mmCIF file of C-alpha atoms and ligand atoms in Angstrom:
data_model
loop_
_atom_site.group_PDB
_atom_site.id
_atom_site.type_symbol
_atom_site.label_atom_id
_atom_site.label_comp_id
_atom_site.label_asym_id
_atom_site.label_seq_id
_atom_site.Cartn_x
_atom_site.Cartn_y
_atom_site.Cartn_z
ATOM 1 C CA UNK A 3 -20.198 -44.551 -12.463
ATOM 2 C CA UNK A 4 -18.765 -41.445 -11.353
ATOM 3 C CA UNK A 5 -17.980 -38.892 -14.301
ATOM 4 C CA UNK A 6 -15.027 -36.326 -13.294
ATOM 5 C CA UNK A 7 -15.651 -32.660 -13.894
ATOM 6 C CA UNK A 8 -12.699 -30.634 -14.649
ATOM 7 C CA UNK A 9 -14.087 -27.212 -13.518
ATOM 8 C CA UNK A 10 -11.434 -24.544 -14.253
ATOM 9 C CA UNK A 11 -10.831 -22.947 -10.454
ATOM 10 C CA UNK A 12 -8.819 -19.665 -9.153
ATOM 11 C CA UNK A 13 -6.932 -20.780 -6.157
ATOM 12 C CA UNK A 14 -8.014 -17.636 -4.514
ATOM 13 C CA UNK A 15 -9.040 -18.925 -0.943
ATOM 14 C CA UNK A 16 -6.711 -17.861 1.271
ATOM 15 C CA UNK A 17 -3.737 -14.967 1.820
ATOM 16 C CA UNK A 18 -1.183 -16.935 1.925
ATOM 17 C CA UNK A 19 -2.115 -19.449 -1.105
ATOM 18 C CA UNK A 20 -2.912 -16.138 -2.952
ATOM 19 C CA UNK A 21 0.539 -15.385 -2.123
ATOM 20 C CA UNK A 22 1.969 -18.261 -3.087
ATOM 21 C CA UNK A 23 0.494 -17.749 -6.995
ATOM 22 C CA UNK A 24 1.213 -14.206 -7.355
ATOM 23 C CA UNK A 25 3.006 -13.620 -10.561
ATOM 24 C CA UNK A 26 3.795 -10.114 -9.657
ATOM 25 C CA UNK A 27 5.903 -9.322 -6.493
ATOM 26 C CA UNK A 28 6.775 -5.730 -5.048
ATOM 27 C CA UNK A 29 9.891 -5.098 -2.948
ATOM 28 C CA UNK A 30 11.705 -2.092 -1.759
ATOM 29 C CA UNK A 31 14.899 -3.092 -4.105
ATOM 30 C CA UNK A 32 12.069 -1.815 -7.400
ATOM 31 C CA UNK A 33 11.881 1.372 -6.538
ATOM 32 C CA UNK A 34 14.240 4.357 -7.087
ATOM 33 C CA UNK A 35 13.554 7.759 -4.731
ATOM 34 C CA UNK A 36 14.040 11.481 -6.675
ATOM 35 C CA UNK A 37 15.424 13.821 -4.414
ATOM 36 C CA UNK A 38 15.835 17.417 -5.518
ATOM 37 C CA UNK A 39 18.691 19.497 -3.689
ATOM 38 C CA UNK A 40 19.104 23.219 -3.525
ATOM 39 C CA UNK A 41 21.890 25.472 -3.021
ATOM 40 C CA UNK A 42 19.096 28.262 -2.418
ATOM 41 C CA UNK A 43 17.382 26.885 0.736
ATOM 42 C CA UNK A 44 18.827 26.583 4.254
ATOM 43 C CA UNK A 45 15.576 24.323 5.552
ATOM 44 C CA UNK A 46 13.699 21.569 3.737
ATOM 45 C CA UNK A 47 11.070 23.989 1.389
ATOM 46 C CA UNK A 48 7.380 21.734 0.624
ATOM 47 C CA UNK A 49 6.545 21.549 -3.199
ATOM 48 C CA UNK A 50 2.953 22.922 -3.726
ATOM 49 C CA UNK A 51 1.427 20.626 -5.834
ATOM 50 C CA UNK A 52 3.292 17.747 -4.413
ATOM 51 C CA UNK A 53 2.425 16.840 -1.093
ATOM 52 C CA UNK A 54 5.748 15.239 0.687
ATOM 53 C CA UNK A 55 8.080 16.357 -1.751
ATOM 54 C CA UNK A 56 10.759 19.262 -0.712
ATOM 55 C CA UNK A 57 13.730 20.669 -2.082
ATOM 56 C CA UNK A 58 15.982 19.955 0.508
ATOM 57 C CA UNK A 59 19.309 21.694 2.070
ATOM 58 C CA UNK A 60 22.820 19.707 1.356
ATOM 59 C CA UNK A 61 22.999 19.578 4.840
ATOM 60 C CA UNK A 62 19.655 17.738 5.029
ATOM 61 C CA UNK A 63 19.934 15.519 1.579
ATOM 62 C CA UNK A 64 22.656 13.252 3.476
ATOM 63 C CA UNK A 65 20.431 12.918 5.786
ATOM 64 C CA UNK A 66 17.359 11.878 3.688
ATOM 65 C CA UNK A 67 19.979 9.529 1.606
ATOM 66 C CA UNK A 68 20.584 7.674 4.972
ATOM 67 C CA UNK A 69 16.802 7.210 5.911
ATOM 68 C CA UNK A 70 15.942 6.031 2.559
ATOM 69 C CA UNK A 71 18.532 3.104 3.012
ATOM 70 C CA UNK A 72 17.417 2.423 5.979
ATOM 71 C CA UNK A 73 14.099 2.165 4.702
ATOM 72 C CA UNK A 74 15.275 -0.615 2.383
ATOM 73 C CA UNK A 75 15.721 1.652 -0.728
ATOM 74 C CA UNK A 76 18.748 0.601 -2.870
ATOM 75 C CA UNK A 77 18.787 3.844 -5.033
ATOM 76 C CA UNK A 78 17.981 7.685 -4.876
ATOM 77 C CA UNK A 79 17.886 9.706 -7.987
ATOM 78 C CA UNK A 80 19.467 13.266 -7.541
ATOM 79 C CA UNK A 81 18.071 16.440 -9.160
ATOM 80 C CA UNK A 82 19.892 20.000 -8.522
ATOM 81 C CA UNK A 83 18.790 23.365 -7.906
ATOM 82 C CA UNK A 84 21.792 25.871 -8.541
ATOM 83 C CA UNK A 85 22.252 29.412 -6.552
ATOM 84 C CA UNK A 86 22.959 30.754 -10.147
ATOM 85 C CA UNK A 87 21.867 30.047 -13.603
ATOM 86 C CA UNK A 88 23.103 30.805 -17.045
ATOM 87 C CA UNK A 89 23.225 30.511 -20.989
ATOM 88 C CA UNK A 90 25.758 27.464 -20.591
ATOM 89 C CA UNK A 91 24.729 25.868 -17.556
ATOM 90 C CA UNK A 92 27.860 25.890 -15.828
ATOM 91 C CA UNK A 93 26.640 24.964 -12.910
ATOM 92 C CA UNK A 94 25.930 21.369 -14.255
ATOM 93 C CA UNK A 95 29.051 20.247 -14.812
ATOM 94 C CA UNK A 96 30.843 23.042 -12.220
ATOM 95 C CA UNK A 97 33.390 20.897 -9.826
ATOM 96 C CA UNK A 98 31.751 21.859 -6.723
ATOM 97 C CA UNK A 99 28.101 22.762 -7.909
ATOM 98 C CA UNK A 100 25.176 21.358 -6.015
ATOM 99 C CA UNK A 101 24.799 17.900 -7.402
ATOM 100 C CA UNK A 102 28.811 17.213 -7.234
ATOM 101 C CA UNK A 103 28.619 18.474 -3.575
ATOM 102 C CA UNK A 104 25.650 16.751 -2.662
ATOM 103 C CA UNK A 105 27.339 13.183 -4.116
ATOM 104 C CA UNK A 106 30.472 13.838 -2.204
ATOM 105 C CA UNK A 107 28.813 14.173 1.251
ATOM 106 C CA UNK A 108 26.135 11.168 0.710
ATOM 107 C CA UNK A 109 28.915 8.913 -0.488
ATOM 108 C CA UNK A 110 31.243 9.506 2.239
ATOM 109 C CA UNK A 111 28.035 8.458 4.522
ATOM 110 C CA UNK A 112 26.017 6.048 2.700
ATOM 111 C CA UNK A 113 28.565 4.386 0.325
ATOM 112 C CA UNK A 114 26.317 1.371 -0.542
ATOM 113 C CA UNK A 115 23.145 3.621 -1.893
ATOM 114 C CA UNK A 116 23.342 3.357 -5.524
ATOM 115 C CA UNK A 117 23.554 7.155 -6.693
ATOM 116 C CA UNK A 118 21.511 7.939 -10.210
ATOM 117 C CA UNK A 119 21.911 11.896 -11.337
ATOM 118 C CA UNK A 120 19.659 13.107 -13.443
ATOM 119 C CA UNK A 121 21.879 14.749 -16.163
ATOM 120 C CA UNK A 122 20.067 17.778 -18.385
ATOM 121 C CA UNK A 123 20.534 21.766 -18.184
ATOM 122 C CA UNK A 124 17.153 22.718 -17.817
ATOM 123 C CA UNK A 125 17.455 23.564 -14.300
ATOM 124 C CA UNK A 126 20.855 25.156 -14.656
ATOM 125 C CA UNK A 127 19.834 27.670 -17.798
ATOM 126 C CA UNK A 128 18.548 30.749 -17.452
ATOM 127 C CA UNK A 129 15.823 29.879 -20.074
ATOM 128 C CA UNK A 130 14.699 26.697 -18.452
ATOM 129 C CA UNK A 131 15.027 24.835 -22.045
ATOM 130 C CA UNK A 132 17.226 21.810 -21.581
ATOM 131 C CA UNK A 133 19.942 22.189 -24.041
ATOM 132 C CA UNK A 134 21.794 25.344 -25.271
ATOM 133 C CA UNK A 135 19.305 27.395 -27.249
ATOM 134 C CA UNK A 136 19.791 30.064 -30.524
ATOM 135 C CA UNK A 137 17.276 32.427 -31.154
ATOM 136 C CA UNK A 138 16.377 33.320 -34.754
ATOM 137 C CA UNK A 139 13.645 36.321 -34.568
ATOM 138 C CA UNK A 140 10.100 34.414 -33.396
ATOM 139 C CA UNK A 141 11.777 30.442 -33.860
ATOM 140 C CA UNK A 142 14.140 29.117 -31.158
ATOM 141 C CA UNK A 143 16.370 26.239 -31.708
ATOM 142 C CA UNK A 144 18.205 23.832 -29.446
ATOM 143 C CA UNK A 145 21.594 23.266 -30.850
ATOM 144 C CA UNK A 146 22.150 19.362 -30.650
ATOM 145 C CA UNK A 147 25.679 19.169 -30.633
ATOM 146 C CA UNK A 148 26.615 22.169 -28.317
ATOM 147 C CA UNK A 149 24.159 20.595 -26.157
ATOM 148 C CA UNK A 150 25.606 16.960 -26.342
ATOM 149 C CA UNK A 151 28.933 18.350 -25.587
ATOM 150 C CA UNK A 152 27.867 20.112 -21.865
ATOM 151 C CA UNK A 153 25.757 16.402 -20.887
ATOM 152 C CA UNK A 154 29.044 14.642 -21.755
ATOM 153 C CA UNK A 155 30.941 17.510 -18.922
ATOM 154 C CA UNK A 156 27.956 16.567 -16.493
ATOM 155 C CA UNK A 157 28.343 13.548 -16.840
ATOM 156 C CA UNK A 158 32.189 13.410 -16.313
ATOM 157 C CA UNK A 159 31.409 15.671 -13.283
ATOM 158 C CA UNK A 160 29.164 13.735 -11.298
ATOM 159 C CA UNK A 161 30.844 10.439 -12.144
ATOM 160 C CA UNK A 162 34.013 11.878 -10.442
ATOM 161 C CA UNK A 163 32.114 12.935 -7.717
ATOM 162 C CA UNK A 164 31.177 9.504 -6.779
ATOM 163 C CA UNK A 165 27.803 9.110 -8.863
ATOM 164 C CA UNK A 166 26.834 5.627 -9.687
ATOM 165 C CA UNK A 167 25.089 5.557 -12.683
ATOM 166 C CA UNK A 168 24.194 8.629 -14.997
ATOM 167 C CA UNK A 169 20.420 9.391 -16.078
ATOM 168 C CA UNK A 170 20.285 11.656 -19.553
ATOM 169 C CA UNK A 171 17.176 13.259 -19.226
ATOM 170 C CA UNK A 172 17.705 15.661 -22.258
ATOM 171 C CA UNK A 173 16.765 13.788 -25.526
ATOM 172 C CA UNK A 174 19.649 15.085 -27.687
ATOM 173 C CA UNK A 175 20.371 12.926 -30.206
ATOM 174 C CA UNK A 176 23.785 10.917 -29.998
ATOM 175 C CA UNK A 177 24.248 11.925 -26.202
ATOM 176 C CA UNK A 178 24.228 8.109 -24.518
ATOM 177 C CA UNK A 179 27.231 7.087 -27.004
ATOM 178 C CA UNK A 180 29.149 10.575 -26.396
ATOM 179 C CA UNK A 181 28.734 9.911 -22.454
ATOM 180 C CA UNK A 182 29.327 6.442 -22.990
ATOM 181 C CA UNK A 183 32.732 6.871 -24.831
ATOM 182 C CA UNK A 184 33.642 9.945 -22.168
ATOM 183 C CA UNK A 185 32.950 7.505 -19.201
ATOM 184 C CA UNK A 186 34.810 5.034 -20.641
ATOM 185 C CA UNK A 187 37.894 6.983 -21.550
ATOM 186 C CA UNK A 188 37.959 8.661 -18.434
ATOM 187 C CA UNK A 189 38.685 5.390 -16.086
ATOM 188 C CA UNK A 190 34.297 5.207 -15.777
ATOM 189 C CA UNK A 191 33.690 2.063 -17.345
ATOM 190 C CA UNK A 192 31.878 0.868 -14.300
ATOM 191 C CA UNK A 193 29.253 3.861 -13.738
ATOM 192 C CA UNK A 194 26.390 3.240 -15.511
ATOM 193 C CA UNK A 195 23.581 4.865 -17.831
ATOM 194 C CA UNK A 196 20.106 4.791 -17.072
ATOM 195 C CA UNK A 197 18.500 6.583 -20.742
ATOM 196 C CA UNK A 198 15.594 8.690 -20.155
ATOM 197 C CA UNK A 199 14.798 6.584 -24.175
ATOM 198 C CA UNK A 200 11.326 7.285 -24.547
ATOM 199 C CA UNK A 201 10.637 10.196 -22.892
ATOM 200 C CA UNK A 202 7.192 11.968 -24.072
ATOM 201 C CA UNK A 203 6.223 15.810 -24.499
ATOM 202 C CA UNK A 204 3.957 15.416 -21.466
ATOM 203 C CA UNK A 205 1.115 17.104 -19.225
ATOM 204 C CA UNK A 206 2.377 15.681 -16.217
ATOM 205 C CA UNK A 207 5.899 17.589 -15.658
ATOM 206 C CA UNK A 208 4.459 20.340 -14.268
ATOM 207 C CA UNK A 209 4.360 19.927 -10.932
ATOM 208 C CA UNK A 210 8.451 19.086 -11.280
ATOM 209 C CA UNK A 211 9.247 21.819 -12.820
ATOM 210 C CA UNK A 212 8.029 23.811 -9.911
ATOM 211 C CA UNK A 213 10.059 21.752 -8.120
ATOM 212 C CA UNK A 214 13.183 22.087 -10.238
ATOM 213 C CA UNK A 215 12.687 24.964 -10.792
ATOM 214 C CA UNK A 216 12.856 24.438 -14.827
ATOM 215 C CA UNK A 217 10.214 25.973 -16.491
ATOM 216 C CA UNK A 218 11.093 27.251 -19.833
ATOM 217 C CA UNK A 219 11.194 30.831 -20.161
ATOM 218 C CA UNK A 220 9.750 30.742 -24.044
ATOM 219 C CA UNK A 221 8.712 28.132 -25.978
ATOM 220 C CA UNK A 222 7.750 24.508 -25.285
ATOM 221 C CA UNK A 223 9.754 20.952 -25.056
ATOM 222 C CA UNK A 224 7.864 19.345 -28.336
ATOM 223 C CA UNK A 225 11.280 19.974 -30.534
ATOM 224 C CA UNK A 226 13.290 17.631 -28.453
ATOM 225 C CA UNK A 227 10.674 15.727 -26.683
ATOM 226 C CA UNK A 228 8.965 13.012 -28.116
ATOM 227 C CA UNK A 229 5.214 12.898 -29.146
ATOM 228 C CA UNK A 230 2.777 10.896 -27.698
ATOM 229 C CA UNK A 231 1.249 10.095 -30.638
ATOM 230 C CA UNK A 232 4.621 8.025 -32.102
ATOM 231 C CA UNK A 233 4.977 4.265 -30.259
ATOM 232 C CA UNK A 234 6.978 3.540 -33.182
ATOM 233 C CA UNK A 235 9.310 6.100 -33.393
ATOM 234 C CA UNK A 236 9.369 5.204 -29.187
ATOM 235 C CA UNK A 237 10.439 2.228 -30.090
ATOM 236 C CA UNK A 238 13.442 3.562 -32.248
ATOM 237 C CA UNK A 239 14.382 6.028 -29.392
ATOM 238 C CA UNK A 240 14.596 3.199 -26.946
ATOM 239 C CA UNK A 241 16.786 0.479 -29.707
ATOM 240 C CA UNK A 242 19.152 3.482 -30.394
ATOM 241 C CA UNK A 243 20.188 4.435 -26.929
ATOM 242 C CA UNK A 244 20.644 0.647 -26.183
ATOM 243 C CA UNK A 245 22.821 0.141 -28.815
ATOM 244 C CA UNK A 246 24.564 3.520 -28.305
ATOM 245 C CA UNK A 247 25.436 1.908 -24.758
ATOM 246 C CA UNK A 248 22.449 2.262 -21.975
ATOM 247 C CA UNK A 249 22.258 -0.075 -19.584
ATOM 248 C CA UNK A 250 18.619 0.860 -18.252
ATOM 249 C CA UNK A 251 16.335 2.006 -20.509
ATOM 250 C CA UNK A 252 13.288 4.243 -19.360
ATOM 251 C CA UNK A 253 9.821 5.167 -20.612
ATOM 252 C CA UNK A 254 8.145 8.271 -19.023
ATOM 253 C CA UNK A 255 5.661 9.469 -18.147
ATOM 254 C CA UNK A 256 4.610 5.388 -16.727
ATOM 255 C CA UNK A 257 1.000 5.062 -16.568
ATOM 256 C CA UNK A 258 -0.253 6.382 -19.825
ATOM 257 C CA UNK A 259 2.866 5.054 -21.670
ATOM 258 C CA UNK A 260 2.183 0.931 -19.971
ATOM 259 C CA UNK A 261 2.245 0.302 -24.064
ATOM 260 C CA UNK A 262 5.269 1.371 -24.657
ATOM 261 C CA UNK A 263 6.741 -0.290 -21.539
ATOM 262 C CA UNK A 264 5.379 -3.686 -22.759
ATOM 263 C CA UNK A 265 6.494 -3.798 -25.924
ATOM 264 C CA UNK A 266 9.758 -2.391 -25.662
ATOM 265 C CA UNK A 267 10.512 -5.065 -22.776
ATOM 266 C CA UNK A 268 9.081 -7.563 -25.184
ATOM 267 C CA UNK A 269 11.480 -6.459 -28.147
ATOM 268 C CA UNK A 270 14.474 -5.943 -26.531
ATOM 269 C CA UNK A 271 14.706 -7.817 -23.147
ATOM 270 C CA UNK A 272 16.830 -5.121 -21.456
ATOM 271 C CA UNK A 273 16.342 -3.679 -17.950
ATOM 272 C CA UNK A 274 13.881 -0.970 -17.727
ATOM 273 C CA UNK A 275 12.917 1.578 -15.980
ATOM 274 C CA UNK A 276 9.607 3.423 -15.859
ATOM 275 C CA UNK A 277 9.275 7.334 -14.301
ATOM 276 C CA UNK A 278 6.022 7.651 -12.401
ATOM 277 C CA UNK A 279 5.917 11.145 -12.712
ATOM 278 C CA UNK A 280 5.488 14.361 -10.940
ATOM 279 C CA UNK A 281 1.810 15.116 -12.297
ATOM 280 C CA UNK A 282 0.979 11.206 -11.921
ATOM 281 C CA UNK A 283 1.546 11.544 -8.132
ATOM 282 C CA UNK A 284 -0.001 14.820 -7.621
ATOM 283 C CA UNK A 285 -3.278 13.424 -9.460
ATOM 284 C CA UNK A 286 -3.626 10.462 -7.122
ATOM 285 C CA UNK A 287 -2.693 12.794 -4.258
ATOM 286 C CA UNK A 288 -5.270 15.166 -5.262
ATOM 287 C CA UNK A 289 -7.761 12.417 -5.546
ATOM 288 C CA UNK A 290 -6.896 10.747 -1.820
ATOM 289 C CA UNK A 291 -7.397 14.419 -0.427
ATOM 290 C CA UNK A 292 -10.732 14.401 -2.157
ATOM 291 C CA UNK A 293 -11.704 11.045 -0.043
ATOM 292 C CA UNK A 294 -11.614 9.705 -3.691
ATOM 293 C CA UNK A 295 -9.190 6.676 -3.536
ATOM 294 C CA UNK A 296 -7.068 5.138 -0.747
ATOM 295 C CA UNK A 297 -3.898 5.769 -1.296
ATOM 296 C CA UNK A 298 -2.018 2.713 -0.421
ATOM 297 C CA UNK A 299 -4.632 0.616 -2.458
ATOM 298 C CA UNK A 300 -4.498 2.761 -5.040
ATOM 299 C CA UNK A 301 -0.167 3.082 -5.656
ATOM 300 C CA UNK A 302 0.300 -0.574 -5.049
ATOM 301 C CA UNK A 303 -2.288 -1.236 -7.697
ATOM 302 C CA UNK A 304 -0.831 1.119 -10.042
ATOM 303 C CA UNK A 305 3.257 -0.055 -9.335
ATOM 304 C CA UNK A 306 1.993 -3.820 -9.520
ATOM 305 C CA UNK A 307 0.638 -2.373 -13.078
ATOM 306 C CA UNK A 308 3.972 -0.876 -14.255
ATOM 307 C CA UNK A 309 5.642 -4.018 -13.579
ATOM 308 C CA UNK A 310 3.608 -6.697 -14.844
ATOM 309 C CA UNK A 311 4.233 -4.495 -18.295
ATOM 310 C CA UNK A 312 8.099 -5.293 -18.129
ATOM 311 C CA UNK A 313 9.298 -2.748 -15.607
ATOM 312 C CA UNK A 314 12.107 -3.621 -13.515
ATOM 313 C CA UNK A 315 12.937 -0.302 -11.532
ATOM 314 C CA UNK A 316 10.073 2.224 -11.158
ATOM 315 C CA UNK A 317 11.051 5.744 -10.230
ATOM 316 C CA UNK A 318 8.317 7.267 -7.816
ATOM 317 C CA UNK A 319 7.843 10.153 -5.566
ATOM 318 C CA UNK A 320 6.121 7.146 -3.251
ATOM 319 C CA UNK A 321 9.335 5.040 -3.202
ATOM 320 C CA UNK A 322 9.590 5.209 0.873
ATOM 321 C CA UNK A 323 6.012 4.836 1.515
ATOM 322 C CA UNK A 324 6.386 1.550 -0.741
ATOM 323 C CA UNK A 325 9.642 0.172 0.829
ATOM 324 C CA UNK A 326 7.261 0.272 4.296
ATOM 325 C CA UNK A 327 4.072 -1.411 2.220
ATOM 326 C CA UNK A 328 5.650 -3.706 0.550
ATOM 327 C CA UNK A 329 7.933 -4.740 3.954
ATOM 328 C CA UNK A 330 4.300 -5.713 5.839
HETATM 329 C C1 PBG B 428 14.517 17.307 -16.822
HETATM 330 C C2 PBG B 428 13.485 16.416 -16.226
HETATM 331 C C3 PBG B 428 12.091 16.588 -16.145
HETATM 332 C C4 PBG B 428 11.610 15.520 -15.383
HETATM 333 C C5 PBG B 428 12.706 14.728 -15.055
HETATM 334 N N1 PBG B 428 13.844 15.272 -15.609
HETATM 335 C C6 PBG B 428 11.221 17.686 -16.603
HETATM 336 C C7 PBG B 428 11.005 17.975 -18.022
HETATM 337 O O1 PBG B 428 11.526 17.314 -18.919
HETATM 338 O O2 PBG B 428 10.297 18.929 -18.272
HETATM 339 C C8 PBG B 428 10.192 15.334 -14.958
HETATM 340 C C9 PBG B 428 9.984 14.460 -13.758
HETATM 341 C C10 PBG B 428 8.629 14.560 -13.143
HETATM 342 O O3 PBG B 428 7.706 15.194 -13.696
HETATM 343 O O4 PBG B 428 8.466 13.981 -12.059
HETATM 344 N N2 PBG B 428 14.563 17.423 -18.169
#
């Protein structure tokens, strides 16, 4: 008689019964687009280190808003450049600074495209350092409250000018409840807040801060930004803003941060977001120009990666080039 053999297989014959198994699925509705917006340039102004990136005219970010919806992106993430900076940002939270103006104009054209703005000072202080600072003879310190007080004005700001969800990028303590409370108090209750939670003293911001024109003028981030060393304390971070109110919670840097991804999707279950950023895409863009690795081969790998560990929105300088990729 005949015995039976139960081999364990991998259905892995064809494309489309590969397709059928695949746990993981891309789509142009993951991915969020940053677009940085200048009141200093008249034409679109290339980013050094990041190849496709510009700081872009209002006249032109409407523009850009509209071909990234018809590209199948659901959501851009805004980022402003002021003509003038100062010691209290004012130009964050100013009625018609460059972020209010540029929401005004790509609402009244795209009205459907989810709007995130990132809200933090660091590009509208003249020292670069994202909250309000006080200088004691060698020491610097970033006054919490103060600080809390001018996101919570941002905030306000862009949510009147038509934003639809608000991104705290600052890491002040207390800030998503503050905003949270303002929102709600000021007839917001429907914008949302997508916490930068777990955002890490990082490497990989430089090439953004050339392009936001944010580097701090003394001093480093480490007082208010969290170190890498700490998945723990991470995890804190990202339960505290959640309860404080976030809707979206987001770990950043993304690749070298996958464990903190995991487990906080694990603990808590709530939407999250992970930033692929600016010194994560100019590494893999260095590499392609080097003949090193493909590039499409490479991102989808790495954006399959970031959401098999629990992320549901990924933020990425390669969000159009996806939206195509993943369409084919
Ligand atoms: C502002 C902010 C930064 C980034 C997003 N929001 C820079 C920083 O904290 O230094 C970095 C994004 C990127 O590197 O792509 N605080």
């Amino acid at each position: 008689m005949r015995r039976l053999v139960h081999r364990p297989r991998r259905l892995r014959r064809s494309p489309s019964l590969r397709n059928l198994i695949r746990e993981t699925q891309l789509s142009a509705h993951d991915f969020v687009l940053p677009l940085f917006v200048s009141e200093k340039v008249e034409r679109r102004c290339a980013i050094a280190s990041m190849p496709g990136v510009f700081q872009l005219s209002l006249k032109e970010i409407v523009d850009e808003a509209q071909r990234a919806q018809d590209l199948g992106l659901q959501a851009v993430l805004l980022f402003g450049i002021p003509e003038k900076k100062d010691e209290q940002a004012s130009g964050a939270y100013a009625e018609n600074g460059v972020v209010q103006k540029a929401l005004r104009t790509i609402k009244s054209k795209c009205p459907d495209l989810v709007t995130i703005t990132d809200v933090c000072l660091c590009e509208y202080m003249s020292h670069g350092h994202c909250g309000v600072t006080r200088i004691d003879g060698d020491h610097f310190h970033v006054l919490n409250d103060e600080t809390v007080d001018l996101l919570v004005k941002t905030a306000l700001s862009h949510a009147a000018a038509g934003a639809d969800m608000v991104a705290p990028s600052d890491m002040m303590d207390g800030r998503i409840g503050a905003i949270r409370e303002a929102l709600d108090a000021g007839g917001f209750d429907q914008i949302g807040i997508m916490s930068y939670a777990a955002k890490f003293a990082s490497a990989f911001y430089g090439p953004f801060r050339e392009a936001a024109e944010s580097v701090p003028q003394f001093g480093d981030r480490r007082s208010y930004q969290m170190d890498y060393a700490n998945p723990d304390e991470a995890l804190r971070e990202v339960a505290l803003d959640i309860d404080e109110g976030a809707d979206i919670v987001m770990v950043k840097p993304a690749l070298p941060y996958i464990d903190i991804l995991w487990r906080a999707h694990e603990r808590f279950g709530k939407p999250m977001a992970a930033y692929h950023v600016s010194g994560e895409y100019a590494m893999i863009n260095a590499a392609v120009e080097k003949g090193i690795v493909e590039e499409r081969a490479a991102v989808l790998e790495i954006m399959t990666a970031l959401k098999r560990a629990g992320a549901d929105v990924v933020i990425t300088y390669w969000a159009r080039e996806l939206a195509a990729w993943t369409r084919e």
